[in-house]
PDB file of C-alpha atoms in Angstrom:
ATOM      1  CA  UNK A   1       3.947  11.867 -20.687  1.00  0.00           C
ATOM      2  CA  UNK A   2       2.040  12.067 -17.681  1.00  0.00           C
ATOM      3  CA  UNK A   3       3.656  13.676 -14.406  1.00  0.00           C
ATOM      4  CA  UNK A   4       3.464  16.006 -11.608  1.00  0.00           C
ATOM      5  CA  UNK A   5       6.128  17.862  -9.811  1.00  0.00           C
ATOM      6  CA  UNK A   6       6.544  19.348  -6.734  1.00  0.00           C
ATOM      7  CA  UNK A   7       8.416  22.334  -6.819  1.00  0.00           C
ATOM      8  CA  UNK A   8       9.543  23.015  -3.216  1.00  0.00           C
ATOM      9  CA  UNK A   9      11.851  20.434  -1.797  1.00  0.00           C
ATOM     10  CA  UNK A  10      11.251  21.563   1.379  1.00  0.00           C
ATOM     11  CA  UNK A  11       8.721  23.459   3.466  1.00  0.00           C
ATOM     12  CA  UNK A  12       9.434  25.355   6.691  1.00  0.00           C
ATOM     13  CA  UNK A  13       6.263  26.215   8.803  1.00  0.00           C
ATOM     14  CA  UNK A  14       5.560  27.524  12.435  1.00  0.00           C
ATOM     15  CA  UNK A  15       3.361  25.148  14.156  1.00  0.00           C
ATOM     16  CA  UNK A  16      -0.440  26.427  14.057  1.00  0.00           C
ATOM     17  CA  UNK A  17       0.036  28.321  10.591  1.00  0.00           C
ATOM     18  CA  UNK A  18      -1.664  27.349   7.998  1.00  0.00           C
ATOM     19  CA  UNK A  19       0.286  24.927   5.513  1.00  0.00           C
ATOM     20  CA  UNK A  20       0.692  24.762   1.658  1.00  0.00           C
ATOM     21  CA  UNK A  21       2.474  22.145  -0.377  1.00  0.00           C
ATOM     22  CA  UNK A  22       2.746  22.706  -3.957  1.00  0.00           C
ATOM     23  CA  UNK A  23       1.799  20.414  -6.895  1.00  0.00           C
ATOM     24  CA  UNK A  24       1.345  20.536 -10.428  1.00  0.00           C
ATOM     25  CA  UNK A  25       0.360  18.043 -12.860  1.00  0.00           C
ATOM     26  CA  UNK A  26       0.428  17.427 -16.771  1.00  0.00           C
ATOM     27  CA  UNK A  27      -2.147  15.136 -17.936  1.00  0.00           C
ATOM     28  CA  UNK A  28      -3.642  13.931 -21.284  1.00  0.00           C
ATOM     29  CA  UNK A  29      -7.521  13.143 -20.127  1.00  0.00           C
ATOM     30  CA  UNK A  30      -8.948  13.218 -16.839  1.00  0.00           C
ATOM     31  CA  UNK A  31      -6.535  13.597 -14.092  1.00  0.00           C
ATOM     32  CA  UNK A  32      -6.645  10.972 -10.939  1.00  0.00           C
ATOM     33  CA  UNK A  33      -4.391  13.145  -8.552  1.00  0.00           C
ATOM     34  CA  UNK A  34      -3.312  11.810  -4.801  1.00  0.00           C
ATOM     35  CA  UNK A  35      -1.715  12.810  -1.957  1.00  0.00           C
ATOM     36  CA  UNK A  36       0.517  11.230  -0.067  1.00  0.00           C
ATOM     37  CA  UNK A  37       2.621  11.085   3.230  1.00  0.00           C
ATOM     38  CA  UNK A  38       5.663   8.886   4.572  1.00  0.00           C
ATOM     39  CA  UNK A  39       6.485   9.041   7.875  1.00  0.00           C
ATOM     40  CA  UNK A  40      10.582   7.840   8.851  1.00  0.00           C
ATOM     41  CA  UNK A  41      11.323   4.201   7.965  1.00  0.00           C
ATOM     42  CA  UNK A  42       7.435   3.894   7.595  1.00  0.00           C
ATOM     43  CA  UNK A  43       4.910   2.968   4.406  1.00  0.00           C
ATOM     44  CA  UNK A  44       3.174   5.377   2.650  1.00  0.00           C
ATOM     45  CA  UNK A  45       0.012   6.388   4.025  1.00  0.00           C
ATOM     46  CA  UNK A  46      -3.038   7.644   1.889  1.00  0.00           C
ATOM     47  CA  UNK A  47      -4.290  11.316   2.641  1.00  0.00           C
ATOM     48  CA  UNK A  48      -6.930  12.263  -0.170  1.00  0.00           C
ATOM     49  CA  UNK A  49      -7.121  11.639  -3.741  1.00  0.00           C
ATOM     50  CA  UNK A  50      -9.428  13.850  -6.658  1.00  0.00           C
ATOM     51  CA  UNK A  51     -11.381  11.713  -9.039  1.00  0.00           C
ATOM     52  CA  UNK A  52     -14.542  14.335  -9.984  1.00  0.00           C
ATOM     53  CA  UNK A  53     -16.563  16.686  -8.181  1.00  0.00           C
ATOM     54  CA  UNK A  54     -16.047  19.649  -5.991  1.00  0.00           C
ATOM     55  CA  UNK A  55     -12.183  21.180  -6.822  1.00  0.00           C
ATOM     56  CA  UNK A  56     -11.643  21.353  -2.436  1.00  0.00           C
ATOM     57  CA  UNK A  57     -11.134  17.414  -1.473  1.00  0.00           C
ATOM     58  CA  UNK A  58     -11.252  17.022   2.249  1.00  0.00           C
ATOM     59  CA  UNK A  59      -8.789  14.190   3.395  1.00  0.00           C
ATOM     60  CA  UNK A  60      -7.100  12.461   6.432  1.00  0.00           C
ATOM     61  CA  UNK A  61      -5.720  14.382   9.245  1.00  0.00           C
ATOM     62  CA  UNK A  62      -7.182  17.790   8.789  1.00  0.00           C
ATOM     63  CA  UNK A  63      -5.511  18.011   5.359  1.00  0.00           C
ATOM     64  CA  UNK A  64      -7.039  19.089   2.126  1.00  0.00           C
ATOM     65  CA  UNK A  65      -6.475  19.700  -1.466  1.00  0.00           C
ATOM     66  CA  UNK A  66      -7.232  21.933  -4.186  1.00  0.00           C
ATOM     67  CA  UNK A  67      -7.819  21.263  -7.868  1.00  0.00           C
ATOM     68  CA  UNK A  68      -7.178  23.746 -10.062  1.00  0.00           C
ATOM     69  CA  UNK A  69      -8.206  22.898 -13.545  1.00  0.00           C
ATOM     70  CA  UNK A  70      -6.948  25.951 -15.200  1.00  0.00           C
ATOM     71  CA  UNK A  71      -3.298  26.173 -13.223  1.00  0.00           C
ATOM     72  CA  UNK A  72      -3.449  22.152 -13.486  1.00  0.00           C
ATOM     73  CA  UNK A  73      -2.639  22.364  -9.332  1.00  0.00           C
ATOM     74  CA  UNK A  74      -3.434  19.897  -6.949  1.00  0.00           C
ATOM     75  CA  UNK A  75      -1.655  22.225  -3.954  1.00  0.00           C
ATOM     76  CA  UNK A  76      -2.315  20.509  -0.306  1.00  0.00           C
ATOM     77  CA  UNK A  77      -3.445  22.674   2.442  1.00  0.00           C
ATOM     78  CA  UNK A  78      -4.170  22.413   6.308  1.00  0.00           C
ATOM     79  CA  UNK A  79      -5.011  25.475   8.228  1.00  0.00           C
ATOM     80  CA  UNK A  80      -2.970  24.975  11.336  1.00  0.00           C
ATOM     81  CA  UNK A  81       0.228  23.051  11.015  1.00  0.00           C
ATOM     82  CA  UNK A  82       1.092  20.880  13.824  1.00  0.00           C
ATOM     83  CA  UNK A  83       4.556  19.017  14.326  1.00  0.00           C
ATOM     84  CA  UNK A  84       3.626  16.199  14.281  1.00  0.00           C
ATOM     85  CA  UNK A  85       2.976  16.642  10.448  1.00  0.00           C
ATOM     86  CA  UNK A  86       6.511  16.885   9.584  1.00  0.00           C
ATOM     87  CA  UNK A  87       7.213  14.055   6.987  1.00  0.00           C
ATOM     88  CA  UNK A  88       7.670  13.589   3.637  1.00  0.00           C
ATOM     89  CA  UNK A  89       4.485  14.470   1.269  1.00  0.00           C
ATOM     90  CA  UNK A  90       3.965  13.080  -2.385  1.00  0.00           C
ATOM     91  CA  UNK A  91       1.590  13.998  -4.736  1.00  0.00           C
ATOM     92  CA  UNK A  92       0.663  11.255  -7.365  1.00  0.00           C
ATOM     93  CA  UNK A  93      -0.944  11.017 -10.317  1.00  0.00           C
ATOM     94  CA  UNK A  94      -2.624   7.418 -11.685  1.00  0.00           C
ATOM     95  CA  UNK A  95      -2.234   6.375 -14.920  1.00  0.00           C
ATOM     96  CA  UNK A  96      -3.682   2.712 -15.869  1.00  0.00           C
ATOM     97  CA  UNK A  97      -2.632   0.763 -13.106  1.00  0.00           C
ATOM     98  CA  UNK A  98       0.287   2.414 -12.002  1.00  0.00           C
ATOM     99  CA  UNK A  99       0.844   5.906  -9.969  1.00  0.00           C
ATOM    100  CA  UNK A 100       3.037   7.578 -10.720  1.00  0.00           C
ATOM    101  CA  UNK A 101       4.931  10.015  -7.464  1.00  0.00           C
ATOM    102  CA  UNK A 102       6.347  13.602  -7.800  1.00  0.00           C
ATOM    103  CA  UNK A 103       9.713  14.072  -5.919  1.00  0.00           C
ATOM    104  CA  UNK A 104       7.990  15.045  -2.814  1.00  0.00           C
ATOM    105  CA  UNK A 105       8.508  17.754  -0.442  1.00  0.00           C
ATOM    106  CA  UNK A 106       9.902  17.398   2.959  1.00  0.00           C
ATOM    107  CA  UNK A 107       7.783  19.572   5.658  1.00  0.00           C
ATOM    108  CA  UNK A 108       9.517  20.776   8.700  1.00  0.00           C
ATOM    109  CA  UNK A 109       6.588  22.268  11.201  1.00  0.00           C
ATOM    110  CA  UNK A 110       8.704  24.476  13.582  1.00  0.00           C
ATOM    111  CA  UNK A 111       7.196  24.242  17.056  1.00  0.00           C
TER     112      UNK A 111
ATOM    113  CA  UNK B   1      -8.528  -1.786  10.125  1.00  0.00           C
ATOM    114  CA  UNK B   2      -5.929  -4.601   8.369  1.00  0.00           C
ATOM    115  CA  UNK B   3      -3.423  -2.805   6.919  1.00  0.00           C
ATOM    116  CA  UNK B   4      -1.121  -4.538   3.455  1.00  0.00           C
ATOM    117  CA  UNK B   5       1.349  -6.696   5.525  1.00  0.00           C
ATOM    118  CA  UNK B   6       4.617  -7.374   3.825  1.00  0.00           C
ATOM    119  CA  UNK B   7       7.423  -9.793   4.786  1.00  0.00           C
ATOM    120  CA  UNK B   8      10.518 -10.064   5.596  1.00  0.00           C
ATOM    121  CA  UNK B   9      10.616  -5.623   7.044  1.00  0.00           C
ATOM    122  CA  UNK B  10      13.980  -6.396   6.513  1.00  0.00           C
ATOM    123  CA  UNK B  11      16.628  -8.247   4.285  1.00  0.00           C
ATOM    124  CA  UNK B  12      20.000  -8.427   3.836  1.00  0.00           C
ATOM    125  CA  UNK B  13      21.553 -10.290   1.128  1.00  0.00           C
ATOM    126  CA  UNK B  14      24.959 -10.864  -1.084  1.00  0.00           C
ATOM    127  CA  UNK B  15      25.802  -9.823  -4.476  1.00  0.00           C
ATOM    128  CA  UNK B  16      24.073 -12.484  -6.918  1.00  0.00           C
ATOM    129  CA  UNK B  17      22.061 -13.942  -4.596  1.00  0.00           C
ATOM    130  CA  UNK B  18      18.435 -14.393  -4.564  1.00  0.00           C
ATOM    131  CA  UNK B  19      15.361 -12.662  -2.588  1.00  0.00           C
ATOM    132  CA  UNK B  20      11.747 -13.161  -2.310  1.00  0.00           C
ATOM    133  CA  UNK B  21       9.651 -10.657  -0.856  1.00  0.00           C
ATOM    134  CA  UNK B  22       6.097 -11.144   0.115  1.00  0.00           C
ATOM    135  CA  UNK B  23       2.786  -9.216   0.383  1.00  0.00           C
ATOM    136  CA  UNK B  24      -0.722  -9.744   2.004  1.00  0.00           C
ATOM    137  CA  UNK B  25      -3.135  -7.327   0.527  1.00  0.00           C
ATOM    138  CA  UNK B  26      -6.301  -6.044   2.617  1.00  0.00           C
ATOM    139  CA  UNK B  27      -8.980  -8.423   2.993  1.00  0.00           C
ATOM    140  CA  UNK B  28     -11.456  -8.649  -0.362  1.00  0.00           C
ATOM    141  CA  UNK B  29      -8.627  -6.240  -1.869  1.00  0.00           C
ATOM    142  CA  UNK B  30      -8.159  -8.355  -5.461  1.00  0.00           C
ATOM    143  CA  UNK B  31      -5.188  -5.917  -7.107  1.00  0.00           C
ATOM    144  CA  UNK B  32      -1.499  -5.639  -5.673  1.00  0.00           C
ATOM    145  CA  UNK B  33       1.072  -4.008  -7.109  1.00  0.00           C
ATOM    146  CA  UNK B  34       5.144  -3.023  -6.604  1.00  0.00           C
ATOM    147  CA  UNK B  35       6.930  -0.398  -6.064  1.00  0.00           C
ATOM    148  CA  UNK B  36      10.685   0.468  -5.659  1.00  0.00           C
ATOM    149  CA  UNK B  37      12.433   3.204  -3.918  1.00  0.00           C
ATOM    150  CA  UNK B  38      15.540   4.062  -4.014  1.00  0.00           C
ATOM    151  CA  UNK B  39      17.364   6.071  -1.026  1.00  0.00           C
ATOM    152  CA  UNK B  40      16.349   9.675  -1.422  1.00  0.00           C
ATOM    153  CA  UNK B  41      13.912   8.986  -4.265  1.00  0.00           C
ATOM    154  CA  UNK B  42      10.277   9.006  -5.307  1.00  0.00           C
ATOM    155  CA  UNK B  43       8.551   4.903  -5.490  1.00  0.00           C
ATOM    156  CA  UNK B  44       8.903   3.692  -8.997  1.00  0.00           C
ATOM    157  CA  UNK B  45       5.659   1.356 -10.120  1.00  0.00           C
ATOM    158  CA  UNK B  46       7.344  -1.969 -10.713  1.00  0.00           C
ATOM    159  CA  UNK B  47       4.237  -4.547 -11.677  1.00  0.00           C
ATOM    160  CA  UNK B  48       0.660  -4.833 -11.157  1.00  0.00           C
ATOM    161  CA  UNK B  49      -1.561  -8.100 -10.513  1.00  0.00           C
ATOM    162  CA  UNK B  50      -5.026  -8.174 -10.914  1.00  0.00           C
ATOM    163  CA  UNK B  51      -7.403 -11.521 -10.340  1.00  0.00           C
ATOM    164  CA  UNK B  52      -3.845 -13.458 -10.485  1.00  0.00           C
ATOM    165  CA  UNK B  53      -3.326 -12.233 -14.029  1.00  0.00           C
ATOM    166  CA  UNK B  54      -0.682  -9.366 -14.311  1.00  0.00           C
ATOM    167  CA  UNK B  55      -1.987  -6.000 -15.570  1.00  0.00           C
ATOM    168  CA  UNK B  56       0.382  -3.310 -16.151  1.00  0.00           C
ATOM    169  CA  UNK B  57       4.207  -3.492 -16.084  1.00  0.00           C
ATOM    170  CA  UNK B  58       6.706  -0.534 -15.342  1.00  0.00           C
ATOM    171  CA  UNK B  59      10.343  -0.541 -14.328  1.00  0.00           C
ATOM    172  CA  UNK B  60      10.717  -4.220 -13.407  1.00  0.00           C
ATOM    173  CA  UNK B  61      13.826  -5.595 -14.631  1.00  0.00           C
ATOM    174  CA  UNK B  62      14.044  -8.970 -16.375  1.00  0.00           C
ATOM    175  CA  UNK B  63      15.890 -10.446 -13.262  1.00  0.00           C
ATOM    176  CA  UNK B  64      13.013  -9.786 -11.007  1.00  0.00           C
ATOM    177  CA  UNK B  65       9.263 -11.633 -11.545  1.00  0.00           C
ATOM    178  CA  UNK B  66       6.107 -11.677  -9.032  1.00  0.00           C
ATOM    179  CA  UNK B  67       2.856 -13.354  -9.359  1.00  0.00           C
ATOM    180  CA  UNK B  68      -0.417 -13.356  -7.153  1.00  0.00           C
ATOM    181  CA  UNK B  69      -1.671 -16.338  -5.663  1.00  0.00           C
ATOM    182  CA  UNK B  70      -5.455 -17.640  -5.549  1.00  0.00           C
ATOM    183  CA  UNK B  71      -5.542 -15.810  -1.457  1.00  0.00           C
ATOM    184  CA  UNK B  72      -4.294 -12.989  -3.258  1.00  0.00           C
ATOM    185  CA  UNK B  73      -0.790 -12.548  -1.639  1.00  0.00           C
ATOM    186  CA  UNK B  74       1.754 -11.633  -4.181  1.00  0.00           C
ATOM    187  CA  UNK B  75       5.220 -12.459  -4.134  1.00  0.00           C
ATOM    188  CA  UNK B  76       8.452 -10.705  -5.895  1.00  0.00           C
ATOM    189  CA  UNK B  77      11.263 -12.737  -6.699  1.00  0.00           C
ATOM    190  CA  UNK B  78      14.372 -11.080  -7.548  1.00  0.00           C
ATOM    191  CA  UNK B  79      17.733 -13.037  -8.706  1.00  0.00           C
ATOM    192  CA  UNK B  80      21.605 -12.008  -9.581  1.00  0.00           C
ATOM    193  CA  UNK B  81      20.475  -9.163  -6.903  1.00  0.00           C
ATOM    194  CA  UNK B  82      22.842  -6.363  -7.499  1.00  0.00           C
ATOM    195  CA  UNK B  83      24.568  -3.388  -5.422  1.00  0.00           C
ATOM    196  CA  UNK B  84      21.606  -1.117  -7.199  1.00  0.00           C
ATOM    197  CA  UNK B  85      18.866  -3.237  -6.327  1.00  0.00           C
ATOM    198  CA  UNK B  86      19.384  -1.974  -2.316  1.00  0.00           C
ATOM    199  CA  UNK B  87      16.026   0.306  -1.963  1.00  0.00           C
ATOM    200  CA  UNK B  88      12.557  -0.050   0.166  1.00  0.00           C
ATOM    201  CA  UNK B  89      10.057  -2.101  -1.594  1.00  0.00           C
ATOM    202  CA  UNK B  90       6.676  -1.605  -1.213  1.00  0.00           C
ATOM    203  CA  UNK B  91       3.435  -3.858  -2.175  1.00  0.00           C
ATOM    204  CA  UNK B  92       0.004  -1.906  -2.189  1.00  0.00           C
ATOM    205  CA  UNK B  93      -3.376  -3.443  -2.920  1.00  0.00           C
ATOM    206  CA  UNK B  94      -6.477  -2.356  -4.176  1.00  0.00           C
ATOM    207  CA  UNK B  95     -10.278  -3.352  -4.198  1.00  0.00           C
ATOM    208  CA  UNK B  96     -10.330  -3.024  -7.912  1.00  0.00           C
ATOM    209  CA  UNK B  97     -13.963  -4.101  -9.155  1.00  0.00           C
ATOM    210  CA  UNK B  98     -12.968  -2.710 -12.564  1.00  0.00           C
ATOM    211  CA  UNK B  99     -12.414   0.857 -11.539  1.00  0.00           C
ATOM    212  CA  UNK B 100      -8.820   0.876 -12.680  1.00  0.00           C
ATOM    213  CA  UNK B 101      -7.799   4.265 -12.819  1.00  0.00           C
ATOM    214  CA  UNK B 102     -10.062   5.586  -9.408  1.00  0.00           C
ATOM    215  CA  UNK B 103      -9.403   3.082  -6.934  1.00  0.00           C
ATOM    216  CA  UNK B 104      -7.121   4.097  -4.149  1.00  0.00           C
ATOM    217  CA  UNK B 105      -4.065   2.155  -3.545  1.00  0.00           C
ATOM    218  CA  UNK B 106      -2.903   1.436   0.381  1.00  0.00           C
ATOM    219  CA  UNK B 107       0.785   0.809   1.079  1.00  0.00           C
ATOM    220  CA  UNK B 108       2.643  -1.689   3.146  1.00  0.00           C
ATOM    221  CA  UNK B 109       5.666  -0.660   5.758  1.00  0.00           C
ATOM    222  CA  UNK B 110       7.672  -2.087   3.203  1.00  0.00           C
ATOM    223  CA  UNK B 111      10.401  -4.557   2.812  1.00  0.00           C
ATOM    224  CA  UNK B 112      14.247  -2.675   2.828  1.00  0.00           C
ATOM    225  CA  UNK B 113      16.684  -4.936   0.971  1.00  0.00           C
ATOM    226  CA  UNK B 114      20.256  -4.368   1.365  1.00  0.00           C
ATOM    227  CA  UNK B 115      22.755  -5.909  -1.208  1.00  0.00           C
ATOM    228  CA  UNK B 116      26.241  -6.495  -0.013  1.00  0.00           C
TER     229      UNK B 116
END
């Protein structure tokens, strides 16, 4: 079956480190992998998403993502954390029509 | 930019009663689908419309039905609503032109039912 999971629940980072939220998928073909954020009592809001191409996938907000074919990773990154990008993050992978969400990880920034 | 509008933000209904939730997809956007999530959990994929004509089906339970009308907006109608059935519902659309699997799917606020 196709999934991804995101091992950390939560993420604790000092505002204006760099960030990293894990995610790794399982896949039968070619994987169309998404990120994800949702803010409180808000939608979810579209950050990046890998179809093909280069493996670093430069997104919304100063975030981006890494494909890893070989570790089947899709970790998010953003060199300097900022509070305001505490929220909820979901990675996603599509399959036919429907996408299918990992758990998601909650990310505190610490100011 | 338009955003996926969805109405009512809120609802609050009784045990057995019915809802009907509503979604405006982008402009030009021609796919909309469902989602469900509970408190604390990940969205579950509920249905999928594309061109009016449904095109995938998940998690949707045989009380609930939607459809897409010839504007586009979708609607989810959900009867003999149950305790359970108290989550955040989202619609997202999609500018499909046949790329089903690449296409990036926008989310509404979403609609929060509560079932008394």
């Amino acid at each position: 079956a196709q999934s991804v999971a995101q091992p950390e629940d939560q993420v604790n980072v000092a505002e204006g480190n760099p960030l990293t939220v894990k995610c790794t998928y399982s896949v039968s073909g070619n994987p169309y992998l998404f990120w994800y954020v949702q803010y409180p009592n808000r939608g979810l809001q579209f950050l990046l998403k890998y179809i093909t191409g280069d493996n670093l996938v430069k997104g919304s907000y100063g975030f981006e993502a890494e494909f890893n074919k070989s570790q089947t990773s899709f970790h998010l990154k953003k060199p300097s954390a900022l509070v305001s990008d505490s929220a909820l993050y979901f990675c996603a992978v599509r399959v036919r029509m429907e996408i299918i969400f990992g758990k998601g990880t909650r990310l505190h920034i610490l100011p | 930019a338009a955003g996926v509008i969805q109405s009512p933000r809120h609802l609050i209904k009784e045990k057995r009663e019915t809802a009907t939730l509503k979604c405006y997809p982008i402009p030009r956007h021609d796919t909309v689908y469902w989602y469900q999530q509970g408190p604390g959990q990940d969205p579950q994929f509920l249905i999928s419309f594309y061109e009016k004509m449904q095109s995938d089906k998940g998690s949707i339970p045989d009380r609930f039905s939607a459809q897409q009308f010839s504007d586009y907006h979708s609607e989810l109608n959900m009867s003999s609503l149950e305790l359970g059935d108290s989550a955040l519902y989202f619609c997202a659309s999609s500018l499909g032109r046949g790329q089903i699997s690449t296409d990036t799917q926008y989310f509404g606020p979403g609609t929060r039912l509560t079932v008394l």
